[in-house]
Short mmCIF file of C-alpha atoms and ligand atoms in Angstrom, two decimals:
data_model
loop_
_atom_site.label_atom_id
_atom_site.label_comp_id
_atom_site.label_asym_id
_atom_site.label_seq_id
_atom_site.Cartn_x
_atom_site.Cartn_y
_atom_site.Cartn_z
CA MET A 3 -105.25 2.29 -93.06
CA THR A 4 -102.21 0.99 -91.36
CA THR A 5 -100.20 2.68 -89.66
CA PRO A 6 -96.24 2.38 -90.55
CA ALA A 7 -94.32 0.77 -88.09
CA PRO A 8 -91.80 3.06 -86.27
CA GLN A 9 -88.07 3.10 -87.67
CA ALA A 10 -87.43 3.49 -84.09
CA ALA A 11 -87.70 2.25 -80.27
CA MET A 12 -86.80 2.56 -77.09
CA VAL A 13 -86.85 0.42 -74.58
CA ARG A 14 -86.85 0.39 -70.57
CA VAL A 15 -84.70 -1.90 -68.60
CA ALA A 16 -85.19 -1.31 -65.21
CA ILE A 17 -82.25 -2.75 -62.87
CA GLY A 18 -80.84 -0.54 -60.76
CA PRO A 19 -79.91 3.23 -62.01
CA GLY A 20 -82.20 1.65 -65.22
CA TYR A 21 -80.96 2.32 -69.42
CA ASP A 22 -81.81 2.46 -72.72
CA VAL A 23 -82.12 0.15 -75.28
CA VAL A 24 -82.96 2.74 -78.94
CA ILE A 25 -83.13 0.77 -81.31
CA GLY A 26 -83.29 2.44 -85.24
CA PRO A 27 -81.31 2.06 -88.27
CA GLY A 28 -78.38 4.77 -87.88
CA VAL A 29 -78.78 5.22 -84.04
CA LEU A 30 -75.50 4.51 -83.70
CA ALA A 31 -74.44 8.18 -85.71
CA GLY A 32 -75.67 9.39 -82.23
CA LEU A 33 -73.44 8.23 -80.37
CA GLY A 34 -71.75 11.34 -79.19
CA GLY A 35 -74.70 13.16 -78.48
CA PRO A 36 -77.44 11.85 -77.00
CA ALA A 37 -76.82 8.28 -76.11
CA LEU A 38 -74.16 9.34 -74.06
CA ARG A 39 -74.90 11.52 -72.81
CA ALA A 40 -78.46 10.10 -71.56
CA GLY A 41 -75.93 7.14 -70.79
CA LEU A 42 -73.62 8.30 -68.73
CA TRP A 43 -74.40 11.32 -67.01
CA ASP A 44 -77.36 13.54 -65.59
CA THR A 45 -77.79 16.97 -66.63
CA SER A 46 -80.44 17.47 -63.70
CA GLY A 47 -77.52 17.66 -60.65
CA PRO A 48 -75.79 14.93 -59.53
CA ARG A 49 -76.84 11.13 -58.15
CA ALA A 50 -75.69 8.06 -55.86
CA ASP A 51 -75.06 4.28 -57.73
CA SER A 52 -73.96 2.64 -55.58
CA ALA A 53 -76.87 -0.68 -57.72
CA HIS A 54 -74.07 -0.56 -60.25
CA GLY A 55 -71.49 -0.68 -57.16
CA LEU A 56 -69.71 2.54 -58.77
CA GLU A 57 -68.81 5.45 -56.04
CA ALA A 58 -71.60 8.12 -55.83
CA GLY A 59 -70.77 10.61 -58.20
CA ALA A 60 -67.69 9.10 -59.25
CA THR A 61 -68.57 9.27 -63.51
CA GLN A 62 -71.18 11.60 -63.79
CA ALA A 63 -68.38 13.63 -65.24
CA LYS A 64 -68.97 14.28 -68.43
CA PRO A 65 -66.40 11.13 -70.02
CA THR A 66 -63.02 13.07 -72.02
CA LYS A 67 -61.77 10.04 -73.32
CA ALA A 68 -63.97 7.29 -74.24
CA ALA A 69 -61.92 2.45 -75.58
CA VAL A 70 -63.62 1.88 -78.70
CA LEU A 71 -63.42 -2.01 -78.17
CA VAL A 72 -64.71 -2.53 -82.09
CA ASP A 73 -64.70 -6.66 -83.39
CA GLN A 74 -61.66 -5.89 -86.27
CA ARG A 75 -63.26 -6.43 -89.06
CA LEU A 76 -65.43 -3.75 -89.16
CA ALA A 77 -62.60 -1.00 -87.36
CA SER A 78 -61.97 0.39 -90.31
CA ARG A 79 -65.90 0.43 -91.45
CA TYR A 80 -67.75 1.36 -87.91
CA ALA A 81 -64.86 3.22 -85.74
CA PRO A 82 -63.80 6.75 -87.96
CA GLU A 83 -67.97 7.40 -87.27
CA VAL A 84 -67.87 6.64 -84.36
CA ALA A 85 -64.34 8.52 -83.47
CA ALA A 86 -65.99 11.86 -85.38
CA SER A 87 -69.58 11.23 -82.85
CA LEU A 88 -67.67 11.42 -79.70
CA SER A 89 -65.02 13.90 -81.20
CA ALA A 90 -68.09 16.32 -82.14
CA ALA A 91 -69.09 15.82 -78.57
CA GLY A 92 -65.96 16.52 -77.28
CA VAL A 93 -64.96 12.84 -76.81
CA GLU A 94 -61.18 11.39 -77.25
CA SER A 95 -61.12 8.27 -78.13
CA PHE A 96 -59.13 5.10 -78.93
CA VAL A 97 -59.91 2.35 -81.00
CA VAL A 98 -58.87 -1.28 -79.58
CA PRO A 99 -59.03 -3.69 -82.30
CA LEU A 100 -60.79 -7.35 -81.44
CA LEU A 101 -60.88 -10.06 -82.94
CA ALA A 102 -64.21 -12.01 -82.33
CA ALA A 103 -64.15 -15.85 -82.01
CA GLU A 104 -65.08 -18.18 -79.25
CA SER A 105 -61.00 -19.34 -79.44
CA ALA A 106 -60.13 -15.37 -78.65
CA LYS A 107 -62.80 -14.45 -75.94
CA THR A 108 -60.21 -15.62 -73.66
CA MET A 109 -58.32 -14.07 -69.89
CA GLU A 110 -55.51 -13.08 -72.03
CA ALA A 111 -57.65 -10.88 -74.92
CA ALA A 112 -59.14 -9.10 -72.19
CA ARG A 113 -55.75 -8.43 -70.21
CA GLU A 114 -55.25 -6.86 -73.89
CA GLY A 115 -57.92 -4.84 -74.14
CA LEU A 116 -57.38 -3.61 -69.90
CA VAL A 117 -53.69 -2.30 -70.92
CA GLU A 118 -54.86 -0.76 -74.06
CA MET A 119 -56.88 1.23 -71.26
CA ALA A 120 -54.07 1.31 -69.10
CA ARG A 121 -51.42 2.57 -71.44
CA HIS A 122 -54.02 5.15 -73.11
CA LYS A 123 -54.60 6.57 -69.38
CA LEU A 124 -58.85 5.88 -69.36
CA ASP A 125 -59.78 7.35 -65.77
CA ARG A 126 -62.88 6.24 -64.01
CA SER A 127 -64.93 8.56 -65.84
CA GLY A 128 -64.15 6.92 -68.78
CA VAL A 129 -66.58 4.73 -70.91
CA VAL A 130 -66.25 1.54 -72.96
CA ILE A 131 -67.68 1.15 -76.01
CA ALA A 132 -68.61 -2.32 -77.13
CA LEU A 133 -69.10 -2.34 -80.15
CA GLY A 134 -69.89 -5.82 -82.41
CA GLY A 135 -71.31 -9.23 -81.80
CA GLY A 136 -71.98 -10.59 -78.80
CA LEU A 137 -68.32 -12.03 -78.51
CA VAL A 138 -66.60 -8.65 -78.62
CA GLY A 139 -69.93 -8.10 -75.90
CA ASP A 140 -68.86 -10.06 -73.74
CA VAL A 141 -64.69 -9.57 -73.35
CA ALA A 142 -65.60 -5.19 -73.72
CA GLY A 143 -68.40 -5.02 -71.19
CA PHE A 144 -66.08 -7.56 -69.05
CA CYS A 145 -62.56 -4.98 -69.23
CA ALA A 146 -65.00 -2.13 -68.21
CA ALA A 147 -66.57 -4.22 -65.46
CA VAL A 148 -63.17 -5.31 -63.58
CA TYR A 149 -61.38 -1.79 -65.30
CA ARG A 150 -59.98 0.24 -62.05
CA ARG A 151 -63.20 -1.97 -59.84
CA GLY A 152 -65.84 -0.75 -62.74
CA ILE A 153 -66.64 1.49 -64.78
CA ARG A 154 -69.74 2.74 -67.87
CA PHE A 155 -70.20 1.20 -70.45
CA ILE A 156 -72.00 1.21 -73.90
CA GLN A 157 -73.80 -1.98 -76.07
CA CYS A 158 -73.38 -1.44 -79.67
CA PRO A 159 -74.24 -4.41 -80.68
CA THR A 160 -73.75 -5.48 -84.91
CA THR A 161 -76.21 -8.58 -85.37
CA LEU A 162 -78.87 -10.46 -84.41
CA LEU A 163 -77.85 -11.97 -82.22
CA SER A 164 -76.47 -9.88 -79.95
CA MET A 165 -79.61 -7.49 -80.26
CA VAL A 166 -81.37 -9.33 -78.97
CA ASP A 167 -79.81 -11.87 -76.52
CA ALA A 168 -76.25 -10.38 -75.27
CA SER A 169 -75.67 -6.71 -75.67
CA VAL A 170 -79.33 -6.30 -72.81
CA GLY A 171 -78.77 -8.07 -69.32
CA GLY A 172 -75.57 -7.65 -68.50
CA LYS A 173 -73.77 -11.29 -68.71
CA THR A 174 -70.46 -9.80 -69.56
CA GLY A 175 -67.15 -12.33 -69.45
CA VAL A 176 -64.74 -14.88 -70.38
CA ASN A 177 -63.77 -18.22 -70.79
CA LEU A 178 -61.15 -20.22 -69.50
CA ASP A 179 -59.22 -22.58 -70.41
CA ILE A 180 -58.20 -25.60 -67.11
CA GLY A 181 -56.32 -28.01 -69.85
CA ASP A 182 -52.75 -27.95 -68.18
CA ASP A 183 -49.16 -27.34 -70.50
CA GLU A 184 -50.39 -30.13 -73.45
CA THR A 185 -54.06 -29.95 -73.59
CA THR A 186 -57.53 -27.54 -74.05
CA ASN A 187 -59.97 -27.58 -71.43
CA ILE A 188 -62.26 -24.75 -72.48
CA GLN A 189 -64.49 -23.40 -69.87
CA LYS A 190 -67.17 -21.08 -71.50
CA ASN A 191 -68.19 -18.06 -69.76
CA PHE A 192 -66.43 -18.70 -66.73
CA VAL A 193 -65.21 -15.00 -65.44
CA GLY A 194 -67.70 -12.48 -65.23
CA VAL A 195 -69.36 -10.42 -64.11
CA PHE A 196 -72.45 -8.98 -63.75
CA HIS A 197 -71.77 -5.05 -65.60
CA GLN A 198 -75.45 -2.98 -66.16
CA PRO A 199 -74.36 -1.46 -69.34
CA SER A 200 -75.51 2.00 -69.36
CA VAL A 201 -76.91 2.15 -72.34
CA VAL A 202 -77.56 0.10 -75.86
CA LEU A 203 -77.67 1.32 -79.21
CA ALA A 204 -78.69 -1.40 -81.35
CA ASP A 205 -78.32 0.72 -86.10
CA THR A 206 -80.69 -2.19 -87.61
CA SER A 207 -78.79 -0.95 -90.68
CA THR A 208 -75.39 -2.52 -88.62
CA LEU A 209 -77.78 -5.54 -90.32
CA ASP A 210 -78.13 -4.54 -94.10
CA THR A 211 -74.12 -5.65 -94.01
CA LEU A 212 -74.82 -9.16 -92.06
CA PRO A 213 -73.94 -12.87 -93.57
CA MET A 214 -77.70 -13.95 -94.14
CA ARG A 215 -76.95 -17.09 -92.50
CA ASP A 216 -76.53 -15.50 -88.75
CA LEU A 217 -79.63 -12.71 -89.58
CA ARG A 218 -81.35 -16.01 -89.60
CA SER A 219 -78.63 -17.37 -86.82
CA GLY A 220 -80.22 -14.37 -84.61
CA LEU A 221 -83.67 -15.43 -85.60
CA ALA A 222 -83.36 -18.65 -83.23
CA GLU A 223 -83.22 -16.90 -80.42
CA CYS A 224 -85.71 -14.42 -81.58
CA ILE A 225 -88.05 -17.83 -81.72
CA LYS A 226 -86.68 -18.38 -79.00
CA HIS A 227 -89.26 -15.67 -76.98
CA ALA A 228 -91.89 -15.93 -78.87
CA LEU A 229 -92.44 -19.10 -77.26
CA ILE A 230 -91.35 -17.95 -73.54
CA ALA A 231 -93.51 -15.18 -73.76
CA GLY A 232 -96.58 -16.63 -72.28
CA ALA A 233 -94.90 -17.19 -69.23
CA VAL A 234 -92.81 -13.89 -68.54
CA PRO A 235 -94.89 -11.69 -66.35
CA GLY A 236 -94.86 -8.34 -67.49
CA VAL A 237 -95.55 -8.62 -71.63
CA ALA A 238 -97.41 -6.97 -73.54
CA TRP A 239 -96.84 -9.77 -76.25
CA PRO A 240 -99.84 -11.96 -77.28
CA ASN A 241 -100.24 -14.27 -79.89
CA SER A 242 -95.90 -13.90 -80.41
CA LEU A 243 -95.83 -17.00 -82.66
CA ALA A 244 -98.68 -16.09 -84.83
CA TRP A 245 -96.94 -12.05 -84.49
CA THR A 246 -93.47 -13.83 -85.08
CA GLU A 247 -94.54 -15.67 -88.53
CA GLU A 248 -96.37 -13.14 -89.58
CA LEU A 249 -93.18 -10.54 -89.34
CA LEU A 250 -90.85 -13.19 -90.52
CA PRO A 251 -90.38 -12.62 -94.87
CA ARG A 252 -90.09 -8.98 -93.66
CA VAL A 253 -87.62 -9.38 -91.95
CA LEU A 254 -85.99 -12.08 -93.54
CA ALA A 255 -85.69 -8.68 -96.58
CA ARG A 256 -84.35 -6.95 -94.05
CA GLU A 257 -87.04 -4.10 -94.61
CA PRO A 258 -86.41 -1.46 -91.50
CA SER A 259 -89.85 -1.24 -89.54
CA ALA A 260 -89.58 -4.71 -89.40
CA LEU A 261 -86.29 -5.43 -87.83
CA THR A 262 -86.84 -2.36 -85.85
CA GLN A 263 -90.24 -4.60 -84.82
CA LEU A 264 -88.73 -7.92 -84.32
CA ILE A 265 -85.69 -6.93 -81.95
CA ALA A 266 -87.59 -4.14 -79.87
CA LYS A 267 -90.79 -6.80 -79.44
CA ASN A 268 -87.28 -9.01 -77.95
CA VAL A 269 -85.66 -7.25 -75.87
CA GLU A 270 -88.75 -6.04 -73.97
CA LEU A 271 -89.44 -9.79 -72.82
CA LYS A 272 -85.62 -10.36 -72.40
CA ALA A 273 -85.51 -7.02 -70.80
CA ARG A 274 -89.03 -8.36 -68.33
CA VAL A 275 -86.93 -11.24 -67.46
CA VAL A 276 -83.02 -10.12 -66.52
CA GLU A 277 -85.00 -7.27 -64.89
CA GLU A 278 -86.96 -9.80 -63.39
CA ASP A 279 -83.68 -12.50 -61.80
CA GLU A 280 -80.71 -10.44 -63.05
CA ARG A 281 -78.26 -13.04 -61.08
CA GLU A 282 -79.77 -15.79 -63.15
CA GLU A 283 -81.31 -16.75 -59.29
CA ARG A 284 -84.78 -17.82 -59.76
CA PRO A 285 -84.38 -22.24 -60.00
CA ASP A 286 -87.83 -21.81 -61.96
CA GLY A 287 -88.52 -19.91 -64.77
CA GLY A 288 -86.14 -16.06 -64.41
CA ARG A 289 -83.06 -16.01 -66.20
CA ALA A 290 -83.30 -19.83 -67.45
CA LEU A 291 -85.80 -19.65 -69.45
CA LEU A 292 -83.81 -18.45 -71.70
CA ASN A 293 -82.07 -21.70 -71.48
CA LEU A 294 -85.25 -22.97 -74.21
CA GLY A 295 -83.36 -25.18 -76.93
CA HIS A 296 -79.99 -24.55 -75.44
CA THR A 297 -79.11 -27.17 -73.02
CA PHE A 298 -80.06 -29.62 -76.82
CA ALA A 299 -78.25 -27.31 -78.54
CA HIS A 300 -74.92 -27.08 -76.51
CA ALA A 301 -74.98 -30.91 -76.88
CA ILE A 302 -74.39 -30.85 -80.39
CA GLU A 303 -72.10 -26.74 -80.50
CA PRO A 304 -69.24 -28.62 -79.73
CA ILE A 305 -69.73 -30.94 -82.88
CA SER A 306 -67.07 -30.03 -85.61
CA HIS A 307 -68.68 -32.84 -88.60
CA LEU A 308 -72.69 -31.90 -87.89
CA ARG A 309 -73.47 -29.65 -91.45
CA PRO A 310 -76.47 -28.06 -91.13
CA ASP A 311 -77.96 -28.86 -95.05
CA THR A 312 -79.74 -25.35 -94.95
CA THR A 313 -77.16 -23.58 -95.93
CA ASP A 314 -73.57 -24.47 -97.93
CA ALA A 315 -71.06 -23.56 -95.65
CA SER A 316 -68.60 -26.18 -95.18
CA SER A 317 -68.84 -24.24 -91.38
CA PRO A 318 -70.15 -26.81 -87.88
CA LEU A 319 -73.02 -25.78 -86.38
CA THR A 320 -73.07 -21.99 -85.92
CA HIS A 321 -75.53 -21.22 -81.58
CA GLY A 322 -78.26 -20.44 -83.29
CA GLU A 323 -78.29 -23.61 -85.68
CA ALA A 324 -77.79 -25.72 -82.83
CA VAL A 325 -80.08 -23.85 -81.03
CA ALA A 326 -83.13 -23.65 -83.70
CA LEU A 327 -82.45 -27.41 -83.56
CA GLY A 328 -82.59 -27.81 -79.73
CA LEU A 329 -85.98 -25.40 -79.68
CA VAL A 330 -88.01 -28.36 -81.82
CA ALA A 331 -85.68 -30.65 -79.90
CA ALA A 332 -87.79 -29.18 -76.67
CA ALA A 333 -90.92 -29.30 -78.54
CA HIS A 334 -90.86 -32.40 -79.36
CA ALA A 335 -89.55 -34.07 -75.06
CA SER A 336 -92.59 -31.66 -74.42
CA LEU A 337 -94.76 -33.89 -76.71
CA ALA A 338 -93.65 -36.76 -76.01
CA LEU A 339 -94.78 -35.68 -71.88
CA GLY A 340 -97.91 -34.27 -72.93
CA LEU A 341 -97.01 -31.29 -72.11
CA CYS A 342 -98.25 -29.70 -75.25
CA SER A 343 -100.46 -30.36 -77.99
CA LEU A 344 -98.23 -32.59 -82.13
CA ALA A 345 -99.92 -29.63 -83.24
CA TYR A 346 -97.91 -27.12 -81.44
CA ALA A 347 -94.64 -28.95 -81.69
CA GLU A 348 -95.12 -29.16 -84.88
CA ARG A 349 -95.38 -25.17 -85.67
CA VAL A 350 -92.56 -24.93 -83.54
CA ARG A 351 -90.50 -26.48 -86.81
CA GLN A 352 -92.37 -25.36 -89.91
CA LEU A 353 -91.15 -21.53 -87.40
CA VAL A 354 -87.17 -23.13 -87.35
CA ARG A 355 -87.69 -23.53 -91.23
CA ALA A 356 -89.86 -20.72 -92.23
CA ALA A 357 -86.26 -18.56 -90.93
CA GLY A 358 -83.97 -20.74 -93.14
CA LEU A 359 -82.57 -22.87 -89.79
CA PRO A 360 -82.92 -26.26 -89.60
CA ASP A 361 -85.12 -28.61 -88.08
CA ARG A 362 -83.12 -31.80 -88.39
CA ILE A 363 -79.57 -32.88 -88.98
CA SER A 364 -77.59 -35.68 -91.31
CA GLY A 365 -74.75 -37.84 -88.90
CA LEU A 366 -75.70 -36.76 -84.44
CA PRO A 367 -74.45 -39.23 -81.41
CA PRO A 368 -76.77 -42.15 -80.42
CA ALA A 369 -79.61 -40.82 -78.82
CA GLU A 370 -78.04 -41.83 -75.10
CA THR A 371 -74.05 -40.27 -76.43
CA LEU A 372 -76.30 -37.40 -76.17
CA ILE A 373 -78.10 -37.81 -73.34
CA GLU A 374 -74.93 -38.12 -71.21
CA ARG A 375 -73.53 -35.25 -73.10
CA MET A 376 -76.56 -33.13 -71.64
CA SER A 377 -75.89 -33.81 -68.13
CA HIS A 378 -72.97 -31.89 -68.51
CA ASP A 379 -74.72 -28.96 -69.78
CA LYS A 380 -72.71 -25.34 -67.80
CA LYS A 381 -76.08 -25.36 -66.11
CA THR A 382 -77.06 -28.63 -64.42
CA ARG A 383 -77.16 -28.09 -60.73
CA ALA A 384 -76.13 -30.19 -58.42
CA GLY A 385 -76.18 -32.66 -61.32
CA VAL A 386 -79.88 -32.57 -61.64
CA LEU A 387 -80.10 -31.67 -65.27
CA ARG A 388 -83.17 -29.02 -65.63
CA VAL A 389 -84.60 -28.77 -69.71
CA ILE A 390 -87.10 -25.71 -70.94
CA VAL A 391 -89.72 -27.47 -73.02
CA PRO A 392 -92.86 -25.72 -74.20
CA HIS A 393 -96.00 -26.27 -73.79
CA ASP A 394 -99.32 -24.72 -75.00
CA ASP A 395 -99.87 -20.42 -75.54
CA ALA A 396 -96.63 -19.55 -75.11
CA ARG A 397 -96.03 -21.00 -71.81
CA ALA A 398 -92.80 -23.15 -70.86
CA SER A 399 -91.44 -24.84 -67.88
CA VAL A 400 -87.50 -25.71 -66.37
CA MET A 401 -88.14 -29.36 -65.92
CA THR A 402 -86.37 -33.21 -65.58
CA PRO A 403 -87.23 -34.38 -68.07
CA ALA A 404 -87.51 -38.43 -68.00
CA HIS A 405 -85.43 -40.52 -70.26
CA GLU A 406 -87.33 -41.04 -73.33
CA ALA A 407 -88.78 -37.32 -73.45
CA LEU A 408 -85.29 -36.27 -74.05
CA VAL A 409 -84.97 -39.61 -76.34
CA ALA A 410 -88.44 -38.45 -78.39
CA GLY A 411 -86.47 -34.89 -78.63
CA TRP A 412 -83.28 -36.42 -79.81
CA ARG A 413 -85.41 -38.37 -82.18
CA ALA A 414 -87.18 -35.38 -83.62
CA ILE A 415 -84.00 -33.82 -85.40
CA ALA A 416 -82.18 -36.76 -86.61
CA ARG A 417 -82.02 -37.19 -90.30
CA SER A 418 -81.93 -40.66 -91.09
N1 LIG B 501 -78.11 -14.95 -71.73
C1 LIG B 501 -79.15 -15.71 -71.17
C2 LIG B 501 -79.37 -14.73 -70.40
O1 LIG B 501 -79.12 -13.61 -70.41
O2 LIG B 501 -79.14 -15.14 -69.69
#
């Protein structure tokens, strides 16, 4: 008899004083109670918190006020529940709706959030609650990081992508338009701060209403994690690919225990990566490994005419779909370099397909153009292109691949 998988799980992230990621259906309801208490004040007495850049004791008092920065599409669905939970704990709250769009991830959006926080007289014991996907988490976290030199924040991610990636690790920020009066020139995440949340509540029941395309997009990051599991010290995730392959059908059926298992395992991996390299400083691994598939993805994500044939949606590639294609391309670049077997590269393709993500795409520009675009990737250091390549057995490395290997990667995903 197999033991039933738990519906709730908790993963500890050991950065600074550390924080918990609580995962499971209905965990949002605990926001005003145990989660707030665990994340914000220590009932055992005062403690210095210099690791967060906060004055010792400055935020040890129970907060009396919370700013709920929420995806405006979700405000009516979740904000009342959140407010009730906070109110039951004696915490007054106010809602600041945010437009969850890349085009709205701006200094102006952050300014508006900060102004609302100031108008509501949020003091340094106050807390920001980020409720939504990665865009909301990034903007809300940035507001928390800079408001009165930094206050605490709680991440409440509502998409699979943000649960397994963006909500953990403390990246916050907005895009910067460096264009002039007539042109826009958006630099993604150019303004930001590393600011770790105090607690993360990943309520898996919020995924019940997540569009299928977004659920699949989140799976691209899970596949990426499974492909680097063997390269991350301290991660106990044997046979990560087989594990993911096996769990996938239950995840796609949104079985609560399968979602919890998937998210907990992926958060555990992300936690170990960011603990080792909080500020993405290691050149040869660490957080850079999370970039697997992304250098290819960033080259195609902005190409608005590309349409995946896995969906009838008329909108361009999602980030996750571009990452899925990037994973297949990276695996085939690795194959061309003799770093992984054909069987492994094809297994990556099959896993991407099993998740309902695109593994090929029509209308790609020539490989030369795409390689040129890759060389302008934001993660390029000193003009040298660095790509993560997967090796057999869930290992991976950072390297500058030969030109032909990159061409082989692009060919592997081009639908003629
Ligand atoms: N999403 C990549 C990172 O957190 O470093």
